[in-house]
Short mmCIF file of C-alpha atoms in Angstrom, two decimals:
data_model
loop_
_atom_site.label_atom_id
_atom_site.label_comp_id
_atom_site.label_asym_id
_atom_site.label_seq_id
_atom_site.Cartn_x
_atom_site.Cartn_y
_atom_site.Cartn_z
CA UNK A 10 -23.67 -3.33 -6.57
CA UNK A 11 -22.19 -5.65 -9.17
CA UNK A 12 -19.93 -4.98 -11.51
CA UNK A 13 -20.91 -8.35 -13.30
CA UNK A 14 -17.48 -8.50 -14.83
CA UNK A 15 -16.09 -11.73 -16.84
CA UNK A 16 -13.48 -13.48 -14.72
CA UNK A 17 -10.51 -14.35 -16.99
CA UNK A 18 -8.44 -17.61 -16.35
CA UNK A 19 -5.83 -16.87 -13.29
CA UNK A 20 -7.62 -13.75 -12.56
CA UNK A 21 -5.45 -11.63 -14.97
CA UNK A 22 -5.99 -8.09 -15.23
CA UNK A 23 -9.26 -7.01 -16.98
CA UNK A 24 -9.57 -4.27 -19.69
CA UNK A 25 -12.97 -3.49 -19.99
CA UNK A 26 -14.49 -0.89 -22.57
CA UNK A 27 -17.03 1.28 -21.23
CA UNK A 28 -19.98 3.32 -22.46
CA UNK A 29 -20.79 6.68 -21.56
CA UNK A 30 -21.01 7.45 -17.60
CA UNK A 31 -24.32 9.11 -18.30
CA UNK A 32 -23.13 12.43 -16.68
CA UNK A 33 -24.97 14.16 -19.72
CA UNK A 34 -27.60 16.94 -18.36
CA UNK A 35 -28.63 19.65 -20.17
CA UNK A 36 -30.18 20.95 -16.56
CA UNK A 37 -26.85 20.34 -14.88
CA UNK A 38 -24.96 22.22 -17.80
CA UNK A 39 -27.35 25.42 -17.31
CA UNK A 40 -27.07 25.03 -13.63
CA UNK A 41 -23.06 25.79 -13.82
CA UNK A 42 -23.97 28.95 -15.89
CA UNK A 43 -25.99 30.24 -13.12
CA UNK A 44 -23.85 28.88 -10.37
CA UNK A 45 -26.54 26.70 -8.46
CA UNK A 46 -25.11 23.15 -9.63
CA UNK A 47 -24.68 21.20 -6.38
CA UNK A 48 -21.96 18.49 -6.86
CA UNK A 49 -23.73 16.87 -3.13
CA UNK A 50 -27.08 16.53 -4.60
CA UNK A 51 -25.87 15.33 -8.14
CA UNK A 52 -23.61 12.49 -6.42
CA UNK A 53 -26.73 11.63 -4.63
CA UNK A 54 -28.61 11.19 -7.75
CA UNK A 55 -25.49 9.51 -9.31
CA UNK A 56 -25.42 6.95 -6.51
CA UNK A 57 -29.06 5.74 -7.12
CA UNK A 58 -28.95 5.76 -11.01
CA UNK A 59 -25.23 4.68 -11.90
CA UNK A 60 -24.40 1.14 -12.70
CA UNK A 61 -21.65 -0.68 -10.89
CA UNK A 62 -19.28 0.03 -13.94
CA UNK A 63 -20.39 3.86 -14.04
CA UNK A 64 -19.67 4.17 -10.15
CA UNK A 65 -16.34 2.70 -10.58
CA UNK A 66 -15.35 4.86 -13.66
CA UNK A 67 -16.38 7.74 -11.72
CA UNK A 68 -14.22 6.82 -8.64
CA UNK A 69 -11.17 6.39 -10.48
CA UNK A 70 -11.43 9.77 -12.67
CA UNK A 71 -11.87 11.45 -9.30
CA UNK A 72 -8.97 13.39 -8.09
CA UNK A 73 -7.34 11.58 -5.22
CA UNK A 74 -4.95 13.06 -2.32
CA UNK A 75 -2.49 11.15 -0.67
CA UNK A 76 -1.66 7.69 -0.05
CA UNK A 77 -0.38 7.13 3.53
CA UNK A 78 -0.06 3.61 4.51
CA UNK A 79 2.00 1.74 1.70
CA UNK A 80 4.48 -1.03 1.89
CA UNK A 81 6.41 -0.65 -1.23
CA UNK A 82 7.52 -4.18 -1.17
CA UNK A 83 4.11 -5.23 -0.55
CA UNK A 84 2.71 -3.14 -3.44
CA UNK A 85 4.53 -4.66 -6.56
CA UNK A 86 1.80 -6.73 -8.68
CA UNK A 87 3.12 -10.23 -9.14
CA UNK A 88 3.58 -9.52 -12.83
CA UNK A 89 5.93 -6.60 -12.26
CA UNK A 90 7.96 -8.79 -9.80
CA UNK A 91 8.15 -11.61 -12.45
CA UNK A 92 9.22 -9.22 -15.35
CA UNK A 93 11.95 -7.16 -13.31
CA UNK A 94 13.23 -10.32 -11.58
CA UNK A 95 13.65 -12.55 -14.53
CA UNK A 96 15.31 -9.87 -16.93
CA UNK A 97 18.97 -9.05 -15.75
CA UNK A 98 18.68 -6.07 -18.14
CA UNK A 99 15.88 -4.63 -16.28
CA UNK A 100 16.72 -5.35 -12.59
CA UNK A 101 20.49 -3.84 -12.74
CA UNK A 102 22.22 -7.36 -13.69
CA UNK A 103 20.91 -9.46 -11.27
CA UNK A 104 20.14 -13.17 -11.97
CA UNK A 105 17.77 -15.04 -9.52
CA UNK A 106 16.65 -18.60 -8.88
CA UNK A 107 13.45 -19.71 -7.13
CA UNK A 108 12.76 -23.11 -5.56
CA UNK A 109 10.57 -25.43 -7.58
CA UNK A 110 11.32 -28.97 -5.67
CA UNK A 111 10.85 -29.97 -2.19
CA UNK A 112 13.52 -32.60 -2.42
CA UNK A 113 14.87 -33.27 0.83
CA UNK A 114 18.65 -32.42 1.27
CA UNK A 115 21.08 -33.03 4.03
CA UNK A 116 21.18 -29.12 4.59
CA UNK A 117 20.46 -26.46 7.26
CA UNK A 118 20.04 -23.99 4.22
CA UNK A 119 16.77 -25.70 3.05
CA UNK A 120 13.91 -23.28 2.66
CA UNK A 121 10.42 -25.26 3.25
CA UNK A 122 8.72 -22.62 0.93
CA UNK A 123 7.86 -23.40 -2.70
CA UNK A 124 9.21 -20.39 -4.87
CA UNK A 125 11.58 -19.15 -2.13
CA UNK A 126 14.00 -16.85 -4.29
CA UNK A 127 17.67 -16.20 -3.93
CA UNK A 128 20.16 -14.43 -5.96
CA UNK A 129 22.76 -16.45 -8.17
CA UNK A 130 25.40 -15.43 -5.73
CA UNK A 131 23.38 -17.07 -2.98
CA UNK A 132 22.54 -19.95 -5.17
CA UNK A 133 26.16 -20.62 -5.99
CA UNK A 134 27.02 -21.37 -2.04
CA UNK A 135 24.42 -23.96 -1.85
CA UNK A 136 25.26 -27.77 -1.92
CA UNK A 137 24.62 -29.55 -4.99
CA UNK A 138 21.42 -31.26 -3.75
CA UNK A 139 19.83 -27.75 -2.94
CA UNK A 140 20.84 -26.18 -6.16
CA UNK A 141 18.93 -28.69 -8.11
CA UNK A 142 15.61 -27.82 -6.05
CA UNK A 143 16.12 -24.22 -7.64
CA UNK A 144 15.59 -23.10 -11.22
CA UNK A 145 16.52 -19.87 -12.77
CA UNK A 146 13.70 -17.40 -12.59
CA UNK A 147 13.78 -16.55 -16.44
CA UNK A 148 13.62 -20.22 -17.08
CA UNK A 149 10.37 -20.98 -15.33
CA UNK A 150 7.71 -22.98 -17.69
CA UNK A 151 4.37 -21.05 -18.18
CA UNK A 152 2.75 -23.19 -15.34
CA UNK A 153 5.59 -22.29 -13.25
CA UNK A 154 5.50 -18.93 -13.93
CA UNK A 155 1.71 -18.59 -13.12
CA UNK A 156 2.24 -20.31 -10.05
CA UNK A 157 5.26 -18.19 -8.89
CA UNK A 158 2.95 -15.20 -9.36
CA UNK A 159 -0.03 -16.42 -7.47
CA UNK A 160 2.42 -17.54 -4.59
CA UNK A 161 2.82 -13.95 -3.67
CA UNK A 162 -0.60 -12.73 -3.67
CA UNK A 163 -3.70 -13.90 -1.99
CA UNK A 164 -5.33 -15.52 -4.85
CA UNK A 165 -7.72 -17.93 -3.10
CA UNK A 166 -10.45 -17.93 -0.59
CA UNK A 167 -8.58 -20.36 1.51
CA UNK A 168 -5.61 -18.02 1.54
CA UNK A 169 -5.42 -15.22 4.62
CA UNK A 170 -3.45 -14.06 7.52
CA UNK A 171 -0.95 -16.73 8.00
CA UNK A 172 -0.09 -17.30 4.15
CA UNK A 173 0.17 -13.61 4.04
CA UNK A 174 2.53 -13.20 7.00
CA UNK A 175 4.44 -16.45 6.58
CA UNK A 176 5.11 -16.70 3.08
CA UNK A 177 4.73 -13.78 0.91
CA UNK A 178 8.09 -11.71 2.05
CA UNK A 179 9.78 -14.93 2.52
CA UNK A 180 9.16 -15.94 -1.09
CA UNK A 181 10.41 -12.34 -2.66
CA UNK A 182 13.20 -12.58 -0.29
CA UNK A 183 16.50 -11.38 -2.00
CA UNK A 184 14.44 -9.73 -4.45
CA UNK A 185 13.62 -7.07 -2.17
CA UNK A 186 17.19 -6.25 -1.24
CA UNK A 187 17.97 -5.52 -5.14
CA UNK A 188 17.30 -1.32 -5.16
CA UNK A 189 17.38 -1.17 -8.80
CA UNK A 190 14.61 -3.40 -8.87
CA UNK A 191 12.40 -2.13 -6.05
CA UNK A 192 12.96 1.53 -7.67
CA UNK A 193 11.32 0.40 -10.76
CA UNK A 194 8.68 -1.20 -8.66
CA UNK A 195 8.16 2.27 -7.00
CA UNK A 196 8.20 3.76 -10.42
CA UNK A 197 5.44 1.45 -11.70
CA UNK A 198 3.52 2.33 -8.64
CA UNK A 199 3.58 6.04 -9.57
CA UNK A 200 2.49 5.29 -13.08
CA UNK A 201 -0.36 3.24 -11.92
CA UNK A 202 -1.18 5.95 -9.33
CA UNK A 203 -1.34 8.61 -12.11
CA UNK A 204 -3.86 6.55 -13.86
CA UNK A 205 -5.99 6.72 -10.75
CA UNK A 206 -5.26 10.40 -10.34
CA UNK A 207 -3.21 10.24 -7.02
CA UNK A 208 -1.08 13.18 -6.37
CA UNK A 209 1.17 12.21 -3.39
CA UNK A 210 2.47 8.75 -2.24
CA UNK A 211 3.99 8.18 1.10
CA UNK A 212 5.57 4.83 0.91
CA UNK A 213 7.66 2.65 3.47
CA UNK A 214 10.96 2.04 2.09
CA UNK A 215 14.43 0.49 3.60
CA UNK A 216 17.93 0.73 2.40
CA UNK A 217 20.20 -0.52 5.09
CA UNK A 218 20.76 -4.07 3.83
CA UNK A 219 20.61 -3.85 0.02
CA UNK A 220 22.66 -6.31 -2.13
CA UNK A 221 24.85 -5.45 -5.30
CA UNK A 222 24.66 -8.39 -7.94
CA UNK A 223 27.87 -9.94 -6.37
CA UNK A 224 25.99 -10.09 -3.10
CA UNK A 225 28.49 -7.39 -1.70
CA UNK A 226 26.56 -4.62 0.34
CA UNK A 227 25.49 -1.19 -0.89
CA UNK A 228 26.04 1.42 1.71
CA UNK A 229 22.35 2.75 2.62
CA UNK A 230 23.30 6.06 1.06
CA UNK A 231 24.32 4.28 -2.37
CA UNK A 232 21.07 2.52 -2.10
CA UNK A 233 19.01 5.34 -1.50
CA UNK A 234 20.57 7.48 -4.33
CA UNK A 235 19.16 4.80 -6.77
CA UNK A 236 15.66 5.64 -5.60
CA UNK A 237 16.21 9.59 -5.51
CA UNK A 238 17.65 9.12 -9.13
CA UNK A 239 14.51 7.39 -10.18
CA UNK A 240 12.36 10.10 -8.64
CA UNK A 241 14.09 12.59 -10.56
CA UNK A 242 13.97 11.00 -13.96
CA UNK A 243 11.66 12.20 -16.82
CA UNK A 244 9.37 9.19 -16.32
CA UNK A 245 8.65 9.98 -12.85
CA UNK A 246 8.12 13.58 -13.09
CA UNK A 247 5.74 12.76 -15.94
CA UNK A 248 3.49 11.10 -13.48
CA UNK A 249 2.64 14.02 -11.44
CA UNK A 250 3.01 12.02 -8.04
CA UNK A 251 5.14 13.46 -5.56
CA UNK A 252 6.61 10.93 -3.26
CA UNK A 253 8.13 10.89 0.03
CA UNK A 254 9.58 7.73 2.26
CA UNK A 255 9.11 6.60 5.76
CA UNK A 256 11.43 4.02 7.39
CA UNK A 257 9.84 0.89 8.68
CA UNK A 258 11.06 -1.11 11.83
CA UNK A 259 9.88 -4.62 12.43
CA UNK A 260 8.59 -4.42 15.77
CA UNK A 261 9.49 -7.92 17.14
CA UNK A 262 13.37 -8.42 15.86
CA UNK A 263 15.72 -9.00 18.96
CA UNK A 264 17.49 -5.92 18.16
CA UNK A 265 14.61 -3.56 17.48
CA UNK A 266 15.77 -1.03 19.76
CA UNK A 267 19.28 -0.53 18.29
CA UNK A 268 17.67 -0.87 14.76
CA UNK A 269 15.29 2.26 15.76
CA UNK A 270 18.53 4.18 17.12
CA UNK A 271 19.91 3.55 13.83
CA UNK A 272 17.04 4.65 11.62
CA UNK A 273 16.53 7.58 13.71
CA UNK A 274 20.08 8.69 12.76
CA UNK A 275 19.48 8.03 8.88
CA UNK A 276 16.51 9.79 8.90
CA UNK A 277 17.51 12.98 10.62
CA UNK A 278 20.25 13.01 7.58
CA UNK A 279 17.79 12.60 5.07
CA UNK A 280 14.78 14.79 6.14
CA UNK A 281 14.17 16.18 2.68
CA UNK A 282 13.00 12.79 1.31
CA UNK A 283 12.25 10.76 4.59
CA UNK A 284 9.38 12.21 6.38
CA UNK A 285 8.86 9.74 9.11
CA UNK A 286 9.15 6.21 10.70
CA UNK A 287 7.16 3.56 10.85
CA UNK A 288 6.70 0.45 13.48
CA UNK A 289 5.49 -2.64 11.64
CA UNK A 290 4.54 -6.34 12.02
CA UNK A 291 2.07 -8.62 13.62
CA UNK A 292 0.71 -7.32 16.92
CA UNK A 293 0.09 -10.68 18.38
CA UNK A 294 3.85 -11.05 18.37
CA UNK A 295 4.28 -10.32 22.03
CA UNK A 296 7.79 -9.15 21.47
CA UNK A 297 6.83 -6.10 19.50
CA UNK A 298 4.35 -4.47 22.05
CA UNK A 299 4.54 -0.71 22.14
CA UNK A 300 5.69 -0.24 25.46
CA UNK A 301 8.97 -1.81 24.59
CA UNK A 302 10.21 1.08 22.74
CA UNK A 303 8.94 3.74 25.08
CA UNK A 304 12.42 4.54 26.67
CA UNK A 305 14.25 3.93 23.53
CA UNK A 306 12.12 6.81 22.19
CA UNK A 307 12.50 9.32 25.19
CA UNK A 308 16.35 8.91 24.68
CA UNK A 309 15.98 9.64 21.07
CA UNK A 310 13.78 12.36 21.34
CA UNK A 311 16.47 14.22 23.69
CA UNK A 312 19.18 13.73 20.85
CA UNK A 313 17.05 14.75 17.65
CA UNK A 314 14.76 17.23 16.47
CA UNK A 315 11.01 15.86 15.96
CA UNK A 316 10.61 12.94 13.79
CA UNK A 317 6.99 11.86 13.00
CA UNK A 318 5.89 8.57 13.58
CA UNK A 319 3.09 6.33 11.87
CA UNK A 320 2.79 3.06 13.82
CA UNK A 321 0.69 0.00 13.13
CA UNK A 322 -1.66 -0.58 16.11
CA UNK A 323 -4.96 -1.87 16.51
CA UNK A 324 -4.62 -4.42 13.79
CA UNK A 325 -6.37 -7.20 15.80
CA UNK A 326 -9.93 -8.36 16.00
CA UNK A 327 -9.73 -8.40 19.90
CA UNK A 328 -9.50 -5.60 22.56
CA UNK A 329 -6.09 -4.57 23.85
CA UNK A 330 -4.67 -1.28 24.68
CA UNK A 331 -2.23 -0.88 21.50
CA UNK A 332 -3.50 1.96 20.03
CA UNK A 333 -3.39 3.84 23.25
CA UNK A 334 0.05 2.56 24.08
CA UNK A 335 1.08 3.84 20.73
CA UNK A 336 -0.47 7.24 20.99
CA UNK A 337 1.65 7.52 24.34
CA UNK A 338 4.77 6.77 22.26
CA UNK A 339 4.08 9.97 20.39
CA UNK A 340 2.82 8.28 17.09
CA UNK A 341 0.67 11.09 14.83
CA UNK A 342 -0.99 8.61 12.89
CA UNK A 343 -2.52 4.81 13.55
CA UNK A 344 -2.10 2.43 10.97
CA UNK A 345 -5.63 0.25 10.85
CA UNK A 346 -6.72 1.06 14.12
CA UNK A 347 -9.52 -1.49 13.98
CA UNK A 348 -9.83 -2.50 17.51
CA UNK A 349 -9.75 1.19 18.64
CA UNK A 350 -13.69 0.65 18.70
CA UNK A 351 -13.36 -1.47 21.56
CA UNK A 352 -11.65 1.45 23.79
CA UNK A 353 -14.02 4.03 24.55
CA UNK A 354 -11.32 6.52 26.06
CA UNK A 355 -9.22 6.02 23.20
CA UNK A 356 -11.92 6.85 20.74
CA UNK A 357 -12.88 10.12 22.52
CA UNK A 358 -9.31 11.33 22.78
CA UNK A 359 -9.14 10.71 18.91
CA UNK A 360 -12.31 12.75 17.95
CA UNK A 361 -11.51 15.93 16.12
CA UNK A 362 -7.91 15.50 17.07
CA UNK A 363 -4.41 15.66 15.62
CA UNK A 364 -4.26 11.83 15.13
CA UNK A 365 -5.25 9.96 12.02
CA UNK A 366 -6.39 6.35 11.48
CA UNK A 367 -5.54 4.87 8.16
CA UNK A 368 -7.86 2.79 7.02
CA UNK A 369 -7.06 -0.21 4.95
CA UNK A 370 -10.48 -1.90 3.93
CA UNK A 371 -9.43 -4.74 1.43
CA UNK A 372 -6.35 -5.81 3.72
CA UNK A 373 -8.55 -6.10 6.81
CA UNK A 374 -10.94 -8.25 5.16
CA UNK A 375 -8.59 -10.57 3.33
CA UNK A 376 -6.41 -10.77 6.44
CA UNK A 377 -9.52 -11.84 8.15
CA UNK A 378 -9.56 -8.91 10.90
CA UNK A 379 -13.07 -8.55 9.83
CA UNK A 380 -15.53 -11.06 8.61
CA UNK A 381 -17.12 -8.85 6.30
CA UNK A 382 -17.29 -5.28 5.32
CA UNK A 383 -20.31 -4.26 7.51
CA UNK A 384 -18.55 -5.24 10.56
CA UNK A 385 -15.54 -2.62 9.68
CA UNK A 386 -15.48 0.34 12.37
CA UNK A 387 -14.34 2.78 9.28
CA UNK A 388 -18.00 4.56 9.26
CA UNK A 389 -18.31 4.91 12.78
CA UNK A 390 -14.75 6.49 12.93
CA UNK A 391 -15.47 8.85 9.81
CA UNK A 392 -18.98 9.79 11.13
CA UNK A 393 -18.12 10.40 14.66
CA UNK A 394 -15.21 13.06 13.76
CA UNK A 395 -12.19 10.79 14.09
CA UNK A 396 -9.71 11.71 11.25
CA UNK A 397 -9.31 8.73 8.72
CA UNK A 398 -7.94 8.25 5.22
CA UNK A 399 -8.04 5.46 2.94
CA UNK A 400 -4.98 3.31 1.92
CA UNK A 401 -3.90 0.42 0.18
CA UNK A 402 -1.39 -1.33 2.61
CA UNK A 403 -0.14 -4.17 0.39
CA UNK A 404 -1.98 -3.59 -2.95
CA UNK A 405 0.18 -5.93 -5.04
CA UNK A 406 -0.40 -8.86 -2.75
CA UNK A 407 -3.98 -8.17 -2.75
CA UNK A 408 -4.20 -7.44 -6.48
CA UNK A 409 -6.02 -4.28 -5.54
CA UNK A 410 -6.04 -0.53 -6.32
CA UNK A 411 -6.84 2.48 -4.52
CA UNK A 412 -9.82 3.02 -6.71
CA UNK A 413 -11.31 -0.43 -5.11
CA UNK A 414 -10.84 1.23 -1.70
CA UNK A 415 -13.14 3.99 -2.89
CA UNK A 416 -15.50 2.03 -4.42
CA UNK A 417 -15.98 -0.63 -1.49
CA UNK A 418 -16.25 2.66 0.97
CA UNK A 419 -18.93 4.06 -1.43
CA UNK A 420 -21.01 1.16 -2.24
CA UNK A 421 -20.59 -0.30 1.17
CA UNK A 422 -21.02 2.73 3.54
CA UNK A 423 -23.10 5.11 1.44
CA UNK A 424 -20.49 8.01 1.45
CA UNK A 425 -21.54 11.70 0.60
CA UNK A 426 -19.41 13.86 -1.39
CA UNK A 427 -18.54 15.93 1.55
CA UNK A 428 -17.19 12.71 3.05
CA UNK A 429 -15.38 11.84 0.04
CA UNK A 430 -13.93 15.46 0.35
CA UNK A 431 -13.10 14.76 3.88
CA UNK A 432 -11.06 11.75 3.20
CA UNK A 433 -9.09 13.20 0.31
CA UNK A 434 -8.21 16.38 2.40
CA UNK A 435 -7.00 14.39 5.42
CA UNK A 436 -5.03 12.25 3.49
CA UNK A 437 -2.67 15.36 2.62
CA UNK A 438 -3.52 17.41 5.70
CA UNK A 439 -2.06 14.39 7.96
CA UNK A 440 0.66 13.38 5.60
CA UNK A 441 4.05 13.98 7.21
CA UNK A 442 5.40 16.45 3.90
CA UNK A 443 7.34 19.44 5.03
CA UNK A 444 5.06 22.33 5.63
CA UNK A 445 5.44 24.28 2.64
CA UNK A 446 4.80 21.23 0.45
CA UNK A 447 1.90 20.19 2.07
CA UNK A 448 0.04 23.75 1.71
CA UNK A 449 1.13 23.18 -1.99
CA UNK A 450 -0.29 19.99 -2.11
CA UNK A 451 -3.74 20.87 -0.09
CA UNK A 452 -4.12 23.94 -2.68
CA UNK A 453 -3.59 21.54 -5.73
CA UNK A 454 -5.99 19.09 -4.20
CA UNK A 455 -8.91 21.58 -3.83
CA UNK A 456 -8.43 22.90 -7.04
CA UNK A 457 -8.43 19.50 -8.83
CA UNK A 458 -11.58 19.02 -6.91
CA UNK A 459 -12.90 22.44 -8.29
CA UNK A 460 -11.96 21.67 -11.64
CA UNK A 461 -13.42 17.86 -11.57
CA UNK A 462 -16.84 19.10 -10.21
CA UNK A 463 -17.08 21.50 -12.93
CA UNK A 464 -16.46 18.97 -15.47
CA UNK A 465 -19.00 16.55 -14.21
CA UNK A 466 -21.73 19.56 -14.26
CA UNK A 467 -20.54 20.14 -18.06
CA UNK A 468 -20.37 16.43 -18.84
CA UNK A 469 -16.83 16.97 -19.58
CA UNK A 470 -14.78 14.66 -17.23
CA UNK A 471 -12.12 12.44 -19.33
CA UNK A 472 -13.13 8.65 -19.52
CA UNK A 473 -10.68 6.04 -19.92
CA UNK A 474 -11.15 2.35 -19.68
CA UNK A 475 -10.44 1.13 -15.92
CA UNK A 476 -7.87 -1.41 -15.48
CA UNK A 477 -9.90 -3.89 -13.06
CA UNK A 478 -7.44 -6.13 -10.76
CA UNK A 479 -8.54 -9.52 -9.47
CA UNK A 480 -9.71 -8.33 -6.07
CA UNK A 481 -12.48 -6.25 -7.48
CA UNK A 482 -13.64 -8.69 -10.15
CA UNK A 483 -13.64 -11.64 -7.28
CA UNK A 484 -15.69 -9.23 -4.98
CA UNK A 485 -18.48 -8.20 -7.62
CA UNK A 486 -18.65 -11.62 -9.25
#
């Protein structure tokens, strides 16, 4: 399928007015009356006759369960970061400077990255030569502003894994230490997910090293309170999106074991909002192999009631034992799990099991872990009984959406309606929500799906104009 979209300069968000989804069917309406309507058969026929635009609009309108693999700092779209970072009235009173010149200075504080962004308090500590390399974020000219936004997303075919891991977060830098700004990134995500009909978001949020405008530290509890205040705001409640947090540990840090001990203590104290811990970071860095954390986790489990673990593993195009070793650590969910396909014993263990693989199709393509979607093991996992769910990973940096993930899954792998229902159910069943809340969320999801099926049969599905991001425009152009 091809959307045949017009690509705007710099891949701006594309809003396209669509015609009717062509759901209309007198036979379908009559079928509802005598309870003979089959959503499965309808969807098979729809896949054969729908235009790409109709399929995309259908999948955006479809109720979705949970988003389980979500780095909050990687899920802000570039224009969000700029708008909030450049305006102290929106970001809690912070002023930021970003590096626009690479003029050499005699200083060990010099960053090699263009658009390396720092707070005003940090900028004031730099020698004059380095200060002149930076410009206040709000004062960038239009070309610099566009370049800044492009610098924190993968926007050209020549960019990939190295660009992503080595520059994006390093450019955001001190922006991510501002809890007021990042809490607004969270709210914007919730509002965007509302438009995609998602009901649950489990995102990774760290609060230990947050900074105030004067550069002094927030306590972790003070920083967390900023986020929970946003979640209880009228704007957040209006989205209908339930949110829980995971605390993320970068696996290759020299003090990762000590950090894990602190994280366990913090999550244990905040179980009402923190539902798990995630181990993140590149697996090709040998300092972060799963076995490194075995003894620390055993000691922590002897001290604290069970805390659920969702660790990145198998984000690699070559065979290794990381997925198996991660399961041995006690992980309930595997982030990516790409190279599980090379480990038949672990594949067999994961079939029809309590373990879920979080599938990130677009991330795996753009970061070059698969050369094309047809090389992705997702359909093999799904159709051999390995629990899976679709997620976006770092949607802001990929300029993509959860609807894009579903569109790719349906058009590349010919998903059935039953498989879509399975993915949605898994995304809640394998969430780390508290059991009573999980039961409520599952019941809500199944009711929303029943209502949606009725709307499809009666041709009363609410239509809205999709907001296409750059990934799907480039993929389908």
